[in-house]
PDB file of C-alpha atoms in Angstrom:
ATOM      1  CA  MET A   1     -20.423  29.099  -7.734  1.00 67.00           C
ATOM      2  CA  ASN A   2     -21.455  27.313 -10.858  1.00 80.00           C
ATOM      3  CA  VAL A   3     -19.001  24.519 -12.199  1.00 83.00           C
ATOM      4  CA  LYS A   4     -18.779  22.691 -15.497  1.00 86.00           C
ATOM      5  CA  SER A   5     -17.225  19.542 -13.931  1.00 87.00           C
ATOM      6  CA  LYS A   6     -19.642  16.545 -14.042  1.00 89.00           C
ATOM      7  CA  ILE A   7     -20.109  13.108 -14.628  1.00 89.00           C
ATOM      8  CA  LEU A   8     -21.249  12.290 -18.121  1.00 90.00           C
ATOM      9  CA  LYS A   9     -21.602   9.692 -20.902  1.00 90.00           C
ATOM     10  CA  THR A  10     -18.019   9.026 -22.817  1.00 87.00           C
ATOM     11  CA  ARG A  11     -20.001   9.906 -26.194  1.00 89.00           C
ATOM     12  CA  ASN A  12     -20.833  13.291 -24.635  1.00 88.00           C
ATOM     13  CA  LEU A  13     -17.442  14.212 -24.226  1.00 88.00           C
ATOM     14  CA  PRO A  14     -16.463  17.845 -25.826  1.00 88.00           C
ATOM     15  CA  LYS A  15     -14.322  17.492 -28.739  1.00 86.00           C
ATOM     16  CA  ASP A  16     -12.184  20.497 -28.797  1.00 85.00           C
ATOM     17  CA  GLY A  17      -9.131  20.676 -26.620  1.00 84.00           C
ATOM     18  CA  LYS A  18      -5.526  19.372 -27.319  1.00 91.00           C
ATOM     19  CA  LYS A  19      -4.461  15.591 -25.819  1.00 91.00           C
ATOM     20  CA  LEU A  20      -1.777  16.195 -23.903  1.00 92.00           C
ATOM     21  CA  ASP A  21      -1.067  12.607 -22.060  1.00 92.00           C
ATOM     22  CA  SER A  22      -3.160  10.041 -20.837  1.00 91.00           C
ATOM     23  CA  ILE A  23      -2.672   7.003 -18.009  1.00 90.00           C
ATOM     24  CA  GLY A  24      -3.503   3.463 -18.849  1.00 89.00           C
ATOM     25  CA  THR A  25      -3.613   0.085 -17.236  1.00 87.00           C
ATOM     26  CA  LYS A  26      -0.431  -1.260 -19.036  1.00 90.00           C
ATOM     27  CA  PRO A  27       2.903  -0.148 -17.689  1.00 89.00           C
ATOM     28  CA  TYR A  28       4.618  -0.642 -20.772  1.00 91.00           C
ATOM     29  CA  MET A  29       8.382  -0.089 -18.784  1.00 92.00           C
ATOM     30  CA  ILE A  30       7.980  -2.651 -16.695  1.00 93.00           C
ATOM     31  CA  ILE A  31       6.686  -5.457 -18.694  1.00 95.00           C
ATOM     32  CA  CYS A  32       9.945  -4.532 -21.301  1.00 94.00           C
ATOM     33  CA  ILE A  33      12.454  -4.705 -18.747  1.00 96.00           C
ATOM     34  CA  CYS A  34      11.028  -7.994 -17.039  1.00 95.00           C
ATOM     35  CA  ILE A  35      11.100  -9.436 -21.004  1.00 95.00           C
ATOM     36  CA  VAL A  36      14.616  -8.520 -21.173  1.00 96.00           C
ATOM     37  CA  LEU A  37      15.494  -9.692 -17.664  1.00 96.00           C
ATOM     38  CA  GLY A  38      13.779 -12.728 -18.458  1.00 95.00           C
ATOM     39  CA  PHE A  39      15.807 -13.410 -21.660  1.00 94.00           C
ATOM     40  CA  PHE A  40      19.029 -12.588 -19.781  1.00 95.00           C
ATOM     41  CA  LEU A  41      18.199 -15.484 -17.250  1.00 94.00           C
ATOM     42  CA  LEU A  42      17.908 -17.738 -20.365  1.00 93.00           C
ATOM     43  CA  PHE A  43      21.290 -17.725 -20.341  1.00 93.00           C
ATOM     44  CA  THR A  44      21.992 -18.559 -16.782  1.00 93.00           C
ATOM     45  CA  ARG A  45      21.550 -22.066 -14.683  1.00 94.00           C
ATOM     46  CA  PHE A  46      17.814 -20.002 -13.622  1.00 93.00           C
ATOM     47  CA  TYR A  47      16.621 -20.217 -17.281  1.00 92.00           C
ATOM     48  CA  LEU A  48      13.253 -22.121 -16.009  1.00 95.00           C
ATOM     49  CA  PHE A  49      12.680 -18.730 -14.484  1.00 94.00           C
ATOM     50  CA  GLY A  50      13.682 -16.926 -17.278  1.00 94.00           C
ATOM     51  CA  ILE A  51      11.146 -19.023 -19.497  1.00 95.00           C
ATOM     52  CA  VAL A  52       8.292 -18.320 -17.201  1.00 95.00           C
ATOM     53  CA  LEU A  53       9.076 -14.728 -16.830  1.00 95.00           C
ATOM     54  CA  VAL A  54       9.449 -14.242 -20.879  1.00 95.00           C
ATOM     55  CA  ILE A  55       5.996 -16.132 -21.487  1.00 96.00           C
ATOM     56  CA  LEU A  56       4.088 -14.603 -18.804  1.00 96.00           C
ATOM     57  CA  PHE A  57       5.156 -10.725 -19.867  1.00 96.00           C
ATOM     58  CA  LEU A  58       5.076 -11.755 -23.335  1.00 96.00           C
ATOM     59  CA  TYR A  59       1.422 -12.778 -22.701  1.00 96.00           C
ATOM     60  CA  TYR A  60       0.558  -9.762 -20.968  1.00 94.00           C
ATOM     61  CA  LEU A  61       2.109  -7.211 -23.584  1.00 93.00           C
ATOM     62  CA  LEU A  62       0.287  -9.077 -26.331  1.00 94.00           C
ATOM     63  CA  PHE A  63      -3.044 -10.253 -25.233  1.00 94.00           C
ATOM     64  CA  VAL A  64      -4.085  -7.977 -22.080  1.00 92.00           C
ATOM     65  CA  LYS A  65      -5.903  -5.113 -23.384  1.00 91.00           C
ATOM     66  CA  ASN A  66      -4.479  -1.451 -22.086  1.00 89.00           C
ATOM     67  CA  VAL A  67      -7.430   0.503 -20.419  1.00 88.00           C
ATOM     68  CA  VAL A  68      -7.631   4.048 -20.481  1.00 89.00           C
ATOM     69  CA  LEU A  69      -8.159   5.562 -17.428  1.00 89.00           C
ATOM     70  CA  ILE A  70      -7.167   8.931 -17.394  1.00 91.00           C
ATOM     71  CA  GLU A  71      -6.837  11.749 -20.284  1.00 92.00           C
ATOM     72  CA  PHE A  72      -5.195  15.113 -19.968  1.00 93.00           C
ATOM     73  CA  TYR A  73      -6.412  17.870 -22.324  1.00 93.00           C
ATOM     74  CA  ASP A  74      -5.447  21.577 -22.290  1.00 91.00           C
ATOM     75  CA  GLN A  75      -8.467  22.499 -20.741  1.00 91.00           C
ATOM     76  CA  TYR A  76      -9.963  19.728 -18.740  1.00 92.00           C
ATOM     77  CA  ALA A  77      -9.263  16.000 -17.605  1.00 93.00           C
ATOM     78  CA  VAL A  78     -11.103  12.795 -18.234  1.00 92.00           C
ATOM     79  CA  PHE A  79     -11.340  10.185 -15.323  1.00 92.00           C
ATOM     80  CA  TYR A  80     -13.134   6.949 -16.894  1.00 90.00           C
ATOM     81  CA  LEU A  81     -14.976   5.276 -14.221  1.00 85.00           C
ATOM     82  CA  ASN A  82     -14.847   1.863 -16.131  1.00 78.00           C
ATOM     83  CA  ASN A  83     -18.304   0.984 -14.154  1.00 74.00           C
ATOM     84  CA  GLY A  84     -19.591  -0.657 -17.305  1.00 69.00           C
ATOM     85  CA  ASN A  85     -22.162   2.350 -17.923  1.00 78.00           C
ATOM     86  CA  GLU A  86     -19.512   4.242 -20.130  1.00 86.00           C
ATOM     87  CA  GLU A  87     -19.262   6.944 -17.473  1.00 89.00           C
ATOM     88  CA  CYS A  88     -16.669   9.439 -16.747  1.00 91.00           C
ATOM     89  CA  PHE A  89     -15.883  12.081 -14.954  1.00 91.00           C
ATOM     90  CA  LEU A  90     -15.234  15.507 -16.901  1.00 92.00           C
ATOM     91  CA  LEU A  91     -12.937  17.962 -14.828  1.00 92.00           C
ATOM     92  CA  PHE A  92     -11.968  21.380 -15.929  1.00 92.00           C
ATOM     93  CA  TRP A  93      -9.008  22.452 -14.403  1.00 91.00           C
ATOM     94  CA  ASN A  94     -10.708  26.305 -13.634  1.00 90.00           C
ATOM     95  CA  ASP A  95     -13.392  24.467 -11.551  1.00 90.00           C
ATOM     96  CA  ILE A  96     -10.678  23.303  -8.889  1.00 91.00           C
ATOM     97  CA  LEU A  97      -9.911  25.162  -5.666  1.00 89.00           C
ATOM     98  CA  LYS A  98      -7.956  22.446  -4.108  1.00 90.00           C
ATOM     99  CA  TRP A  99      -6.565  18.968  -4.992  1.00 92.00           C
ATOM    100  CA  ASN A 100      -4.192  16.443  -2.847  1.00 91.00           C
ATOM    101  CA  ILE A 101      -3.404  12.786  -3.436  1.00 91.00           C
ATOM    102  CA  SER A 102      -3.395  10.173  -0.510  1.00 89.00           C
ATOM    103  CA  GLU A 103      -1.224   7.030  -1.230  1.00 86.00           C
ATOM    104  CA  SER A 104      -2.659   4.051  -0.055  1.00 82.00           C
ATOM    105  CA  ARG A 105      -0.452   0.815   0.594  1.00 79.00           C
ATOM    106  CA  ASN A 106      -3.123  -1.765   0.151  1.00 80.00           C
ATOM    107  CA  ASP A 107      -5.397   0.044  -2.834  1.00 80.00           C
ATOM    108  CA  LEU A 108      -5.130   2.557  -5.197  1.00 82.00           C
ATOM    109  CA  ASP A 109      -4.008   6.180  -4.317  1.00 86.00           C
ATOM    110  CA  GLU A 110      -6.823   8.516  -3.965  1.00 90.00           C
ATOM    111  CA  LEU A 111      -7.184  12.010  -5.499  1.00 91.00           C
ATOM    112  CA  HIS A 112      -9.428  14.467  -3.655  1.00 92.00           C
ATOM    113  CA  ILE A 113     -10.876  17.479  -5.198  1.00 92.00           C
ATOM    114  CA  VAL A 114     -12.555  20.311  -3.984  1.00 91.00           C
ATOM    115  CA  LEU A 115     -14.524  22.253  -6.607  1.00 91.00           C
ATOM    116  CA  LYS A 116     -15.107  26.017  -6.619  1.00 90.00           C
ATOM    117  CA  ASN A 117     -18.776  25.137  -5.278  1.00 89.00           C
ATOM    118  CA  ARG A 118     -17.050  23.541  -2.073  1.00 90.00           C
ATOM    119  CA  GLU A 119     -18.105  20.409  -3.488  1.00 90.00           C
ATOM    120  CA  HIS A 120     -15.573  17.367  -2.516  1.00 91.00           C
ATOM    121  CA  VAL A 121     -14.641  14.492  -5.589  1.00 90.00           C
ATOM    122  CA  ASP A 122     -12.791  11.553  -4.788  1.00 90.00           C
ATOM    123  CA  LEU A 123     -11.570   9.434  -7.326  1.00 89.00           C
ATOM    124  CA  LYS A 124      -9.461   6.414  -7.213  1.00 86.00           C
ATOM    125  CA  CYS A 125      -6.229   6.719  -9.558  1.00 85.00           C
ATOM    126  CA  LEU A 126      -3.199   5.302 -10.792  1.00 83.00           C
ATOM    127  CA  GLY A 127      -0.295   7.305 -12.050  1.00 82.00           C
ATOM    128  CA  LYS A 128       0.566   9.344  -9.286  1.00 86.00           C
ATOM    129  CA  LYS A 129       3.720  11.301 -10.783  1.00 89.00           C
ATOM    130  CA  LYS A 130       1.803  12.041 -13.883  1.00 90.00           C
ATOM    131  CA  ILE A 131      -1.254  13.336 -12.237  1.00 90.00           C
ATOM    132  CA  LYS A 132       0.898  15.818  -9.721  1.00 91.00           C
ATOM    133  CA  ARG A 133       2.679  17.322 -12.776  1.00 91.00           C
ATOM    134  CA  TRP A 134      -0.313  17.891 -14.855  1.00 90.00           C
ATOM    135  CA  PHE A 135      -2.411  19.337 -11.870  1.00 90.00           C
ATOM    136  CA  SER A 136       0.645  21.136 -10.288  1.00 90.00           C
ATOM    137  CA  GLN A 137       0.882  22.649 -14.254  1.00 90.00           C
ATOM    138  CA  PHE A 138      -2.531  23.869 -14.579  1.00 89.00           C
ATOM    139  CA  VAL A 139      -4.162  24.414 -11.334  1.00 86.00           C
ATOM    140  CA  ASP A 140      -1.383  25.713  -9.489  1.00 73.00           C
ATOM    141  CA  ASP A 141      -0.159  27.612 -12.469  1.00 61.00           C
ATOM    142  CA  GLU A 142      -3.562  29.639 -12.574  1.00 58.00           C
ATOM    143  CA  LYS A 143      -3.850  30.314  -9.280  1.00 57.00           C
ATOM    144  CA  THR A 144      -0.377  31.827  -9.042  1.00 52.00           C
ATOM    145  CA  LYS A 145      -1.291  34.019 -12.096  1.00 53.00           C
ATOM    146  CA  LYS A 146      -4.644  34.818 -10.467  1.00 56.00           C
ATOM    147  CA  GLU A 147      -2.749  36.030  -7.164  1.00 53.00           C
ATOM    148  CA  LEU A 148      -0.251  38.029  -8.975  1.00 45.00           C
ATOM    149  CA  HIS A 149      -3.264  39.602 -11.179  1.00 50.00           C
ATOM    150  CA  GLU A 150      -4.729  40.440  -7.718  1.00 52.00           C
ATOM    151  CA  GLN A 151      -1.420  42.126  -6.456  1.00 49.00           C
ATOM    152  CA  HIS A 152      -1.115  44.493  -9.182  1.00 48.00           C
ATOM    153  CA  ILE A 153      -4.456  45.457  -9.055  1.00 52.00           C
TER     154      ILE A 153
END
């Protein structure tokens, strides 16, 4: 079976499709919580720790670049490889046969995908909850619809 999912240059990405969500390297919620916590510590006897916390996370918020790792579209997902070659892996939802995520304590989680042509793809990733949500919505829903359709025939 022929699949459309493949590695390609980012400049060759399809222009169609509606962007639904993305995963980046900056955890904005954690950064903001740490800044607020640092401000609260400024008014306690741990004010030095509060100063360090505020300065450190303000620097991270303002000067560290947020790199997009994964983008989710209505027909496909784009995994940016960030290997310096401006390459990405374009994964169409209808090409996926099976998928699962293996958790790692010392490294990034790993997404294991089996395509319909039995090719195995392993991608390191962040944002396990978002990945599960979008993969469950698009991949598992398609399988359910297909199974229901086959039962009625």
